[in-house]
CSV table of C-alpha atoms and ligand atoms in Angstrom, one decimal:
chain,number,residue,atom,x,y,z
A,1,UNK,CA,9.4,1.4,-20.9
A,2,UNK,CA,5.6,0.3,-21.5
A,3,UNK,CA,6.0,-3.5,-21.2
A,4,UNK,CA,2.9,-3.9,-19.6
A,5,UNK,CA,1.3,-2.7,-22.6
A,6,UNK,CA,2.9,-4.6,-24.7
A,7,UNK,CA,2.3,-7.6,-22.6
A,8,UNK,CA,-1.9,-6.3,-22.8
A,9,UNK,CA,-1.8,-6.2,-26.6
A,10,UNK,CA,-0.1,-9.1,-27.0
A,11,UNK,CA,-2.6,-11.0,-25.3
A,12,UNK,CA,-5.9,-8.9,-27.0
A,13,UNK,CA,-4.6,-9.0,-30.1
A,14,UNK,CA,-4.1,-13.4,-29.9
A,15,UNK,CA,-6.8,-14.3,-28.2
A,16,UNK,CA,-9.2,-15.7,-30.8
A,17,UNK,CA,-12.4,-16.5,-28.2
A,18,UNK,CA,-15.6,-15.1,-29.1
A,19,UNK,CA,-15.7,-12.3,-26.1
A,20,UNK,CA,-14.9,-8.7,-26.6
A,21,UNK,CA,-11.8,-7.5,-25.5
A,22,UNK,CA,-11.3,-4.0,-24.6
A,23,UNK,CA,-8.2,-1.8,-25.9
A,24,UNK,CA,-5.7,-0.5,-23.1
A,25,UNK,CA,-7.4,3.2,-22.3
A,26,UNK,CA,-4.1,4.1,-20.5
A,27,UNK,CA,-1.4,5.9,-22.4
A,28,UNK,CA,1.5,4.8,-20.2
A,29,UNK,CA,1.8,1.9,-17.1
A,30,UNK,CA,5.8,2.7,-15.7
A,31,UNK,CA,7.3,0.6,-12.9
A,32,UNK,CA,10.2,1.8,-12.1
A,33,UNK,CA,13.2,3.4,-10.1
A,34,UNK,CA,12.3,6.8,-11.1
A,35,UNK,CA,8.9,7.2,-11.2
A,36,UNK,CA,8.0,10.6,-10.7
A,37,UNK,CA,10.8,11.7,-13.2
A,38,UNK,CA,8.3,10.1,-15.5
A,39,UNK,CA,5.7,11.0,-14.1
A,40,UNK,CA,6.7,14.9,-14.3
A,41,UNK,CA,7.9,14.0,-18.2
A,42,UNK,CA,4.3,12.8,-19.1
A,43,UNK,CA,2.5,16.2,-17.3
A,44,UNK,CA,5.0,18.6,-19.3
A,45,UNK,CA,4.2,16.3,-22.9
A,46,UNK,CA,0.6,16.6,-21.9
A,47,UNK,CA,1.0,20.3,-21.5
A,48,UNK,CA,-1.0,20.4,-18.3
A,49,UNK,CA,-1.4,23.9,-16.7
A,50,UNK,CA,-3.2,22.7,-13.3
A,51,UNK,CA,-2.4,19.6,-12.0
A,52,UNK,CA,-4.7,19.0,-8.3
A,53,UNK,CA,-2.6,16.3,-6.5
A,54,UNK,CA,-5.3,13.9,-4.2
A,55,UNK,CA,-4.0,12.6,-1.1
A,56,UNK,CA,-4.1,11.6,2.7
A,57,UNK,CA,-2.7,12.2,5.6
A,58,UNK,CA,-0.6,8.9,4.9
A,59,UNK,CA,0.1,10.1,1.3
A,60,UNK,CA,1.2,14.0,1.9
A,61,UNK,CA,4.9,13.5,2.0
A,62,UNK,CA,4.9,11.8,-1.6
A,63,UNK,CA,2.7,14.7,-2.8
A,64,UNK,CA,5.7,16.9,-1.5
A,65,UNK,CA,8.1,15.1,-3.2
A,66,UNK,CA,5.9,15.2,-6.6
A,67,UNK,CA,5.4,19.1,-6.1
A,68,UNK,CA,8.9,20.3,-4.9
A,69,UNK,CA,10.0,20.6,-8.3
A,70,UNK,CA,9.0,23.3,-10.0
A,71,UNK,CA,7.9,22.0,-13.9
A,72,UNK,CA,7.2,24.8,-16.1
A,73,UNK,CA,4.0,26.6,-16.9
A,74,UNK,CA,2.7,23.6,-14.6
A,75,UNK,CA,0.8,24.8,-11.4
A,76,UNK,CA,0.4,21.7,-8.4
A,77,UNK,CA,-2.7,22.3,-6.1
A,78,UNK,CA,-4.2,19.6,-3.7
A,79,UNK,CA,-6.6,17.9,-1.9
A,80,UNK,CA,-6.2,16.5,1.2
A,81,UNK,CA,-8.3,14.1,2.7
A,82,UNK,CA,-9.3,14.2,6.5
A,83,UNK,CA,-9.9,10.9,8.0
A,84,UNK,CA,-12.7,9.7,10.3
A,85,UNK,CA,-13.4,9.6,13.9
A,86,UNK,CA,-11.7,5.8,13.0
A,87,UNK,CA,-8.7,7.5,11.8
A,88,UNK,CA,-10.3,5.9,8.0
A,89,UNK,CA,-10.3,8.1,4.8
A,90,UNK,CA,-13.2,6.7,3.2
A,91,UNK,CA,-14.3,6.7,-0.2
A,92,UNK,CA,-17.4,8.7,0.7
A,93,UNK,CA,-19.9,11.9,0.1
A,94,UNK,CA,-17.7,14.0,2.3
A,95,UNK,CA,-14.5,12.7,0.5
A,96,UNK,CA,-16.2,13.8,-2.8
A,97,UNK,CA,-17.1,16.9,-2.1
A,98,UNK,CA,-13.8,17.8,-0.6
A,99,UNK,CA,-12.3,16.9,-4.0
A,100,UNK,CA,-14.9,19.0,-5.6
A,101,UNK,CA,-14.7,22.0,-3.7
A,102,UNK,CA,-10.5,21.9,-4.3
A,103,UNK,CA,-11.1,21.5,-8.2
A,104,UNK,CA,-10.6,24.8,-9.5
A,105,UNK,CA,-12.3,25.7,-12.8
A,106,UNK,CA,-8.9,25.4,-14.1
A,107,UNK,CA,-7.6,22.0,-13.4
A,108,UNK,CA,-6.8,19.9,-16.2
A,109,UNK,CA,-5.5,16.5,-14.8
A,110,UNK,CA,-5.9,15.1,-11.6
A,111,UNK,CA,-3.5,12.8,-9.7
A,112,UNK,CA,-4.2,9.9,-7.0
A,113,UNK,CA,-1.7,10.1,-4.9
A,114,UNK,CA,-2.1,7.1,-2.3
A,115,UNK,CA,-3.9,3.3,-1.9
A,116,UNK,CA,-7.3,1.7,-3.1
A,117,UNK,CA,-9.4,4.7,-1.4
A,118,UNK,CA,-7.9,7.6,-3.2
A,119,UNK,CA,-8.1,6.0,-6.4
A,120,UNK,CA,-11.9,5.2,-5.8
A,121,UNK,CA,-12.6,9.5,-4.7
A,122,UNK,CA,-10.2,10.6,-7.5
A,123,UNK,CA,-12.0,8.1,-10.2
A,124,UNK,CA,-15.3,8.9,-9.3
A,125,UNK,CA,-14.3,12.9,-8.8
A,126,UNK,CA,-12.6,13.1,-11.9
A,127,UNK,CA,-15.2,11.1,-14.2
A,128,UNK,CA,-18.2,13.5,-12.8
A,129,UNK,CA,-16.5,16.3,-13.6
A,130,UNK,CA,-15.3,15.2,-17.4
A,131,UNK,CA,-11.3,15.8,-16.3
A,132,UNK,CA,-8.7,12.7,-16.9
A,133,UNK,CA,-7.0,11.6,-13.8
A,134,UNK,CA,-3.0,9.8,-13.8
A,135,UNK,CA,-3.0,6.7,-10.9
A,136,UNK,CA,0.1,7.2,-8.8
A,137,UNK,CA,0.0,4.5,-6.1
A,138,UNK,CA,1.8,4.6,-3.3
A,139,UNK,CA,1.2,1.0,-2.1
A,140,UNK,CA,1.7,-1.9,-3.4
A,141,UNK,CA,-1.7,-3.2,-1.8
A,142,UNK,CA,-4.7,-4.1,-4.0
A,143,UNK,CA,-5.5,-4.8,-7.8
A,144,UNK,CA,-7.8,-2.2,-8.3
A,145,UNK,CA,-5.4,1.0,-9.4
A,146,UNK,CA,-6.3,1.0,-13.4
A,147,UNK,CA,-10.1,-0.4,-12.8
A,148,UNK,CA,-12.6,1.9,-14.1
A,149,UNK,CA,-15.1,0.9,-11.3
A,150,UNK,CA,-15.3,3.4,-7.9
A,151,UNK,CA,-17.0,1.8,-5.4
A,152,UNK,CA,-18.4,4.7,-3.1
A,153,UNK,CA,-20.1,4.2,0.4
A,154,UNK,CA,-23.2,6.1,-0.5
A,155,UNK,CA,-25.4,6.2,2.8
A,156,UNK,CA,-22.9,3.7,4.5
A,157,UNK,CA,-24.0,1.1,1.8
A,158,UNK,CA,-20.9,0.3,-1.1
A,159,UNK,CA,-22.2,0.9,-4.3
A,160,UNK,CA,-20.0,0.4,-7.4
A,161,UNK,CA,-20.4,3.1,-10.3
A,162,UNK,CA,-18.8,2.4,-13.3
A,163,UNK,CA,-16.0,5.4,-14.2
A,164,UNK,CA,-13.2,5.7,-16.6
A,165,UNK,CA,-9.5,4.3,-16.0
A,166,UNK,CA,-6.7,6.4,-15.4
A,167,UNK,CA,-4.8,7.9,-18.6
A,168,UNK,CA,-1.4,6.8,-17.3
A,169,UNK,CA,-0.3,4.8,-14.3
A,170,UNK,CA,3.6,5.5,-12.5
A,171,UNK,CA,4.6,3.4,-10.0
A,172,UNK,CA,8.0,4.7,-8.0
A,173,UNK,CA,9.9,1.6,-6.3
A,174,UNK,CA,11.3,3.8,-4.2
A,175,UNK,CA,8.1,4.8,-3.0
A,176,UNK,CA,6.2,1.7,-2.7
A,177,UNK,CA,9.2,-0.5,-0.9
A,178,UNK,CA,8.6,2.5,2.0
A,179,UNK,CA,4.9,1.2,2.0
A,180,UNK,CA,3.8,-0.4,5.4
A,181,UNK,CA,4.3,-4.1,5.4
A,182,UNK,CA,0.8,-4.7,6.4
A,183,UNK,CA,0.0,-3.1,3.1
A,184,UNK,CA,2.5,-5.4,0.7
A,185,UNK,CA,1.3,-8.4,2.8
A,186,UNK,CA,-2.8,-7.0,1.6
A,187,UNK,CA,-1.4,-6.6,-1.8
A,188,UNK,CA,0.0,-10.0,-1.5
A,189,UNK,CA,-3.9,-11.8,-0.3
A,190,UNK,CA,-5.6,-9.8,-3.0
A,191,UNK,CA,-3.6,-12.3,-5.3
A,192,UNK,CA,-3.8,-14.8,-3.5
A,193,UNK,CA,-7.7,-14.7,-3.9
A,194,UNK,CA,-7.0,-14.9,-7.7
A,195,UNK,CA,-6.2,-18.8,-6.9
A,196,UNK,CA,-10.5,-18.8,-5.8
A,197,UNK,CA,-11.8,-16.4,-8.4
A,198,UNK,CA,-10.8,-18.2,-11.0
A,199,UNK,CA,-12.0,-21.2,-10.0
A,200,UNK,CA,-15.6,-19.7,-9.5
A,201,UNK,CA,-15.2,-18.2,-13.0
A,202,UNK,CA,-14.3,-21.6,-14.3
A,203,UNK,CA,-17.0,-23.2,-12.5
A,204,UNK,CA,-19.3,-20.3,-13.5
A,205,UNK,CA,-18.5,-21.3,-17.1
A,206,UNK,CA,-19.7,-25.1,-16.9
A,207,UNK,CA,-22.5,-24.8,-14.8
A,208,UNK,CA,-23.9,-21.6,-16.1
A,209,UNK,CA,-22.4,-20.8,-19.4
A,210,UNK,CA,-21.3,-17.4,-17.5
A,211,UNK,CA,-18.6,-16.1,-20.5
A,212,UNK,CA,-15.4,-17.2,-19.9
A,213,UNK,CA,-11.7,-16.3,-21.9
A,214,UNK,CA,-8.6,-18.7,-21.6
A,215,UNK,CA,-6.4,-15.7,-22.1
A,216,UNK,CA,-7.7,-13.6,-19.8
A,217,UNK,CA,-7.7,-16.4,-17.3
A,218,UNK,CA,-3.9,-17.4,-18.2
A,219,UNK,CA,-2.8,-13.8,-17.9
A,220,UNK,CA,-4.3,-13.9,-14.4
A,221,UNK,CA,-2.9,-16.8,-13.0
A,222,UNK,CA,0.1,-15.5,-14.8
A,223,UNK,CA,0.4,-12.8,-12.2
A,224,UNK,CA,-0.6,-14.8,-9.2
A,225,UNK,CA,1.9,-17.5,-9.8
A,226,UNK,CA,4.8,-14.3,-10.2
A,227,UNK,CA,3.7,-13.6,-6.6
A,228,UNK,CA,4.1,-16.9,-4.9
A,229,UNK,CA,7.1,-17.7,-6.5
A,230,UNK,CA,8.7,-14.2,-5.1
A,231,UNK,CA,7.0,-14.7,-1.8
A,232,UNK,CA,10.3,-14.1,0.4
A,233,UNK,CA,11.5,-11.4,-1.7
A,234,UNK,CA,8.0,-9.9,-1.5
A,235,UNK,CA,8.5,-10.4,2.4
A,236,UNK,CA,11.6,-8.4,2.7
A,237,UNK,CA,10.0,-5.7,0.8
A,238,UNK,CA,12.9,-6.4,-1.5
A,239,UNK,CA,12.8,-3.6,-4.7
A,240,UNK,CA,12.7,-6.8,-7.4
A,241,UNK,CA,9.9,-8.5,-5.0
A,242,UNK,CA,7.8,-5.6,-5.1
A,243,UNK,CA,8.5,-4.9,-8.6
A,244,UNK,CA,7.0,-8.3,-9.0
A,245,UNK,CA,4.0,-8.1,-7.0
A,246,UNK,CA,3.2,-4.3,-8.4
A,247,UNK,CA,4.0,-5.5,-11.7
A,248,UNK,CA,1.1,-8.9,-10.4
A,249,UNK,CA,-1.9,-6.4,-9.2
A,250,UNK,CA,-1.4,-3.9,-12.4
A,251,UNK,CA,-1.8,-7.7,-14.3
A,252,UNK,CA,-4.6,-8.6,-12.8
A,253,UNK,CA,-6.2,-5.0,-13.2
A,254,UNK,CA,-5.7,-5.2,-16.8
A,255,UNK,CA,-7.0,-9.1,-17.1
A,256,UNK,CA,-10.4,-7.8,-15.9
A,257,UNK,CA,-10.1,-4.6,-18.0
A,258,UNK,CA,-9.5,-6.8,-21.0
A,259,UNK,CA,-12.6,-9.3,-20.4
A,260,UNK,CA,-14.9,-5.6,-19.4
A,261,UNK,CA,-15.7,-7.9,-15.9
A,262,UNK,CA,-13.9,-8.4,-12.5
A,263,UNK,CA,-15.1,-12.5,-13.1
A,264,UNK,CA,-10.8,-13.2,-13.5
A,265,UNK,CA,-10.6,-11.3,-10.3
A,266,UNK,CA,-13.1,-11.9,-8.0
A,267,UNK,CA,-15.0,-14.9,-6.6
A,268,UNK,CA,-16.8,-15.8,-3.7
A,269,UNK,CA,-13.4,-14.8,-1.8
A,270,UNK,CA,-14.3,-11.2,-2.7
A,271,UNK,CA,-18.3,-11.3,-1.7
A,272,UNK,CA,-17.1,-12.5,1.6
A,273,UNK,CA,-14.5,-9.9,2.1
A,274,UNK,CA,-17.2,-7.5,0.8
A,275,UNK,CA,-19.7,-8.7,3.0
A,276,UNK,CA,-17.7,-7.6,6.0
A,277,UNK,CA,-16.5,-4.7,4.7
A,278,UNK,CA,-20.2,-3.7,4.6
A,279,UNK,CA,-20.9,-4.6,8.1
A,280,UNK,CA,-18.0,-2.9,10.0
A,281,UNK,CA,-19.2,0.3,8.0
A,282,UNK,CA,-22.8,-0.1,9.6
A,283,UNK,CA,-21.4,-0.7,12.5
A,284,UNK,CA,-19.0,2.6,12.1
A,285,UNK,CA,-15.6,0.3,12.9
A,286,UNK,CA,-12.2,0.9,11.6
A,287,UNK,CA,-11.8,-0.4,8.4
A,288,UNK,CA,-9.6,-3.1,7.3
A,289,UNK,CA,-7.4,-3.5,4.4
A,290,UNK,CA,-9.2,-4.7,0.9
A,291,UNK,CA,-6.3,-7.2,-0.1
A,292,UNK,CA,-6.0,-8.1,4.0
A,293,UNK,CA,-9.8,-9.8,4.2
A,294,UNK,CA,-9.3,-11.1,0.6
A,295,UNK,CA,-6.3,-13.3,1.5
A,296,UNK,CA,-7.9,-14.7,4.8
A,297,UNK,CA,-11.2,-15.1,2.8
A,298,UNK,CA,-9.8,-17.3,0.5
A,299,UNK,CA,-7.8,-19.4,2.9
A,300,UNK,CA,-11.7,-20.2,4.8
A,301,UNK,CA,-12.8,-20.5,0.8
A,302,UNK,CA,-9.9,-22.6,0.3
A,303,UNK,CA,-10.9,-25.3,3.3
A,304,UNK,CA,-14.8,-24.9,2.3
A,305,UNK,CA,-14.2,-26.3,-1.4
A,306,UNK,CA,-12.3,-28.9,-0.2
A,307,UNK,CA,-14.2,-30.2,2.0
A,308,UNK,CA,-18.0,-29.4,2.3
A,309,UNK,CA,-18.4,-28.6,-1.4
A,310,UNK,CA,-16.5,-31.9,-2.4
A,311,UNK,CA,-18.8,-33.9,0.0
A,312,UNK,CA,-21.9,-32.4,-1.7
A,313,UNK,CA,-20.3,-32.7,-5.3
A,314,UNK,CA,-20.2,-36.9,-4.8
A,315,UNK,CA,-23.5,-36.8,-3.5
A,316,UNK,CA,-25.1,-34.5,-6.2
A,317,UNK,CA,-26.6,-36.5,-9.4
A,318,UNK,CA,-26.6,-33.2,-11.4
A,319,UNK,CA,-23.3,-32.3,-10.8
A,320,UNK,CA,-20.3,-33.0,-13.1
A,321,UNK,CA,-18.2,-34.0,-10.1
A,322,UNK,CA,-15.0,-34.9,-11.6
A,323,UNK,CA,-14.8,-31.6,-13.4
A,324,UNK,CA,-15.6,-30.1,-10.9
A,325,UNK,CA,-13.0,-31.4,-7.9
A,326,UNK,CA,-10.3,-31.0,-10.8
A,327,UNK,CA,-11.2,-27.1,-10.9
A,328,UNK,CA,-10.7,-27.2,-6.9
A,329,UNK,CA,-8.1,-29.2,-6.8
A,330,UNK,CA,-6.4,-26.4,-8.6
A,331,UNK,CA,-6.7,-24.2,-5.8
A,332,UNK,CA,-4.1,-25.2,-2.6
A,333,UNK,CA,-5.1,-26.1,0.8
A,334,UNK,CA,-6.5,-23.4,3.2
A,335,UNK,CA,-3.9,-24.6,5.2
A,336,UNK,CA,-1.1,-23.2,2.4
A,337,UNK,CA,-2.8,-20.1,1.6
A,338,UNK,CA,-1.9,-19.3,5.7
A,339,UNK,CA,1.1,-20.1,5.8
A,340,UNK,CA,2.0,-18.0,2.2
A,341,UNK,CA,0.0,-14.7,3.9
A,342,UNK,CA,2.0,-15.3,7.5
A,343,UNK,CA,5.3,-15.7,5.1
A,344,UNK,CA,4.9,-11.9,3.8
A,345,UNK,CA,3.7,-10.9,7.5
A,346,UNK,CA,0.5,-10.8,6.6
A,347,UNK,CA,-2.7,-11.9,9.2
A,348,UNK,CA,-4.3,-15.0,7.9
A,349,UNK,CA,-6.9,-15.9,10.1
A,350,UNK,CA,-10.8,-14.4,10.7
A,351,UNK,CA,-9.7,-14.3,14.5
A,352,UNK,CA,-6.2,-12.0,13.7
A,353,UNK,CA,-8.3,-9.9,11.5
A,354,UNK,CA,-10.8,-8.9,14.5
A,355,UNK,CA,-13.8,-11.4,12.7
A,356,UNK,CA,-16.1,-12.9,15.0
A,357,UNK,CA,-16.9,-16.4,14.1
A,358,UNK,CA,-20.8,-15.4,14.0
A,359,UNK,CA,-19.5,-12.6,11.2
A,360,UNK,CA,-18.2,-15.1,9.4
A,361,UNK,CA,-20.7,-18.0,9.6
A,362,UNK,CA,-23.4,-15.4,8.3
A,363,UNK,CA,-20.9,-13.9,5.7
A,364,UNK,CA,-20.9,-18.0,4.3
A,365,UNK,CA,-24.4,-18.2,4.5
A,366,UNK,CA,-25.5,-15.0,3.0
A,367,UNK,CA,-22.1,-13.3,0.9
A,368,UNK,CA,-23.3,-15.0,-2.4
A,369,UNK,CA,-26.0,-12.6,-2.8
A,370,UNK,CA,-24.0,-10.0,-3.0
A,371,UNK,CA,-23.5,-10.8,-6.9
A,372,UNK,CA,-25.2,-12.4,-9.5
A,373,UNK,CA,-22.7,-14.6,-10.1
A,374,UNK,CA,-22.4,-18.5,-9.8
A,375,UNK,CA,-19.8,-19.2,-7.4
A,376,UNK,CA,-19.5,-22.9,-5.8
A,377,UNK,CA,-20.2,-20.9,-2.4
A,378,UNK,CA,-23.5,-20.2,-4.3
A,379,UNK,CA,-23.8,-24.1,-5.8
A,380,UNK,CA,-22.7,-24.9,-1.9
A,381,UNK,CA,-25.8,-22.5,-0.3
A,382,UNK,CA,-28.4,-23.7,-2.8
A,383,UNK,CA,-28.1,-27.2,-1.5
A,384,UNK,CA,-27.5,-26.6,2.4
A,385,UNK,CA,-29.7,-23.4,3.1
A,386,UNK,CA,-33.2,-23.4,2.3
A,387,UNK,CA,-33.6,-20.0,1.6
B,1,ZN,ZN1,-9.5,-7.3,-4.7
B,2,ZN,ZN1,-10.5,-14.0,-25.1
C-alpha cells in the first residue's frame, strides 16, 4: 500500500553521498482506486474528533463526497475559499484568515482538499496554528503536494515560508482522472521542467560546488522519464496514465524533500515561470497554472541552452565546455519539449499562454535573480548583460 515509501527509504537508506538526507515525515502516500476509503480508515486510526476540510469552489463536490459518510465520533467542518475579482483563489492574507476564522478551537486535523493553492493556505494555516494537516489532491497538476514550503503572496509579492509536510497524502484515481485536462497537461510541464532543473543543478555542481546527490538526481529523472514514456496514456486521462504521472509529481516532491532543497526540482525554468507569476499578480491578472508556465518555460530554456549558451560556452576560456554541452545535451530540443506538452493538450508556447514577448525578454534578462542559485541562464546573463 505505501510503495512510495518504500521506494523513499530505499533510496535514503543507499545513498552513501556526504549530504543529509531527510526521513519521510509522512505516515502514509496512497494512490489508488479508493482513496477516500483510506483516507476515512487513517482519520478513524488517528482518532480525530474535528476534521476542517479546505476547499474551493472547484473542490466542493469532493469535500461532499469526503463528508457524506458519516465516520464515528468524527465531526467534518469546512472552509471554503472565495475567489477573486479574476475568478483566482489565491494563496493570500484573506485566504488565511478565512482558514483561521473556520478553525474552531477544537480541530485536530486539517484536510487540503484541491490543487497547488489550497495546499499552500492549508500548509501555512495549519503550521501557524501547531495542528497536522493530511494532502488530498484533487489534481494531478504540480509537484508541490508533500513540500513543506507555502509560498504566500504577502503584499502581492510571493514569499516562500518554510512549513511542515503533510502527515499523510491520498490520492483517489477516480478523482483526479475527473481533473480538467488543462490541469494533467500543467502536471505534465512541471515534469517536464525536471529535464532543465537538473541540468542547472548539475551545472550548479561543477561550476560552483553548489551540493549535489546522484540519488536524489536519479530518483528525479526517474519520475520524469515515467511521464514521457506514458505521454499518450497521460493524454487520454487514462486511470494507469495518471497513476503514472501522480505517482511522477509525488516522486519528485519527495526527491527535493530528501536532499532538504527544491535544486532536483527547479532551475532557471522555475525563476522564469516565477518571474511571471509575480508580474501578472502586480498587475492583478488571472493567474495561470504553476506546471502550465513551467512546461513552456522550459521549452524557451530548452532552445536558449542550445543555442546562445553553447555559442558562449566555445568562446569562454574559463568554461569546461565539453562538460558542460554533455549536461545540455541531456536536455531535448525546445522543439520536443512542444510537441510532448501539445501531445497531453497542453499550451506550449509564451504566445498561447497570454506572454508578451517584452514579458519574456525581461523575464530572460532579469529571472536569475530571483534565487541564489547558479543556473546556466545565470552563467548566460553574467556574460551578455552588464549588470
Ligand atoms: Zn514546479
Ligand atoms: Zn545522496
Amino acid at each position: 500500500m505505501n510503495v512510495l515509501k518504500d521506494w523513499y527509504e530505499s533510496h535514503r537508506s543507499s545513498c552513501d553521498c556526504s549530504n543529509n538526507h531527510y526521513p519521510l515525515t509522512m505516515e502514509e502516500v496512497v494512490i489508488g482506486q479508493d482513496g477516500i476509503t483510506q483516507l476515512h480508515r487513517f482519520l478513524r486510526e488517528k482518532g480525530y474528533d474535528h476534521v476542517l476540510l479546505v476547499c474551493d469552489d472547484h473542490t466542493l463536490s469532493m469535500v461532499n463526497l469526503i463528508t457524506c459518510e458519516e465516520l464515528k465520533s468524527c465531526r467534518f467542518t469546512k472552509s471554503f475559499l472565495m475567489p477573486d475579482d479574476q475568478g483566482d483563489v489565491l494563496a493570500d492574507e484573506k485566504a488565511l484568515v478565512r482558514v483561521l476564522i473556520d478553525t474552531s478551537s477544537d480541530v485536530d486535523v486539517m484536510i487540503a482538499v484541491g490543487s497547488g493553492t489550497i495546499h499552500d493556505v492549508t500548509r501555512f494555516a495549519s503550521y501557524k496554528m501547531g495542528l497536522p494537516f493530511i494532502s488530498f489532491p484533487t489534481a494531478p497538476s504540480v509537484d508541490g503536494f508533500n513540500s513543506m514550503g507555502a509560498p504566500i503572496v504577502v503584499n502581492k509579492k510571493k514569499i516562500t515560508f518554510q512549513t511542515h509536510a503533510p502527515i499523510a497524502l491520498f490520492a483517489d484515481l477516480t478523482i483526479l482522472c475527473e481533473a480538467p485536462q488543462e490541469m494533467v497537461a500543467a502536471g505534465f510541464g512541471d515534469m517536464l521542467g525536471k529535464y532543465t532543473s537538473l541540468v542547472d543543478w548539475a551545472f550548479g555542481h561543477t561550476s560552483a560546488n553548489e551540493p549535489f546527490c546522484p540519488t536524489v538526481a536519479k530518483m528525479t529523472r526517474e519520475a520524469l522519464s515515467a511521464c514521457v514514456a506514458n505521454s499518450d496514456l497521460i493524454k487520454d486521462k487514462d486511470k494507469e496514465g495518471i497513476r503514472v504521472l501522480m505517482t511522477a509529481l509525488i516522486q519528485s516532491g519527495m526527491a527535493m524533500a530528501m536532499f532538504g532543497q527544491s535544486h532536483p526540482a527547479s532551475g532557471a525554468e522555475h525563476h522564469l515561470s516565477h518571474f511571471w507569476e509575480m508580474t501578472f499578480i502586480e498587475e492583478e491578472r488571472k493567474q495561470l497554472l504553476h506546471g502550465a508556465k513551467v512546461g513552456v518555460a522550459a521549452g524557451i530554456i530548452a532552445d536558449l541552452y542550445h543555442n546562445d549558451v553553447t555559442h558562449l560556452l566555445k568562446q569562454d576560456p574559463n568554461s569546461d565546455d565539453a562538460l558542460v554541452k554533455g549536461l545540455i545535451d541531456m536536455i531535448p530540443s525546445g522543439e520536443k519539449l512542444r510537441r510532448l506538452i501539445y501531445q497531453v493538450g497542453g499550451k506550449a508556447t509564451p504566445n498561447e499562454l497570454g506572454i508578451a514577448d517584452h514579458l519574456l525578454q525581461e523575464s530572460l534578462q532579469k529571472a536569475h535573480h530571483i534565487r541564489d542559485r547558479a543556473t546556466l541562464l545565470r552563467y548566460r546573463n553574467s556574460l551578455t548583460l552588464t549588470s
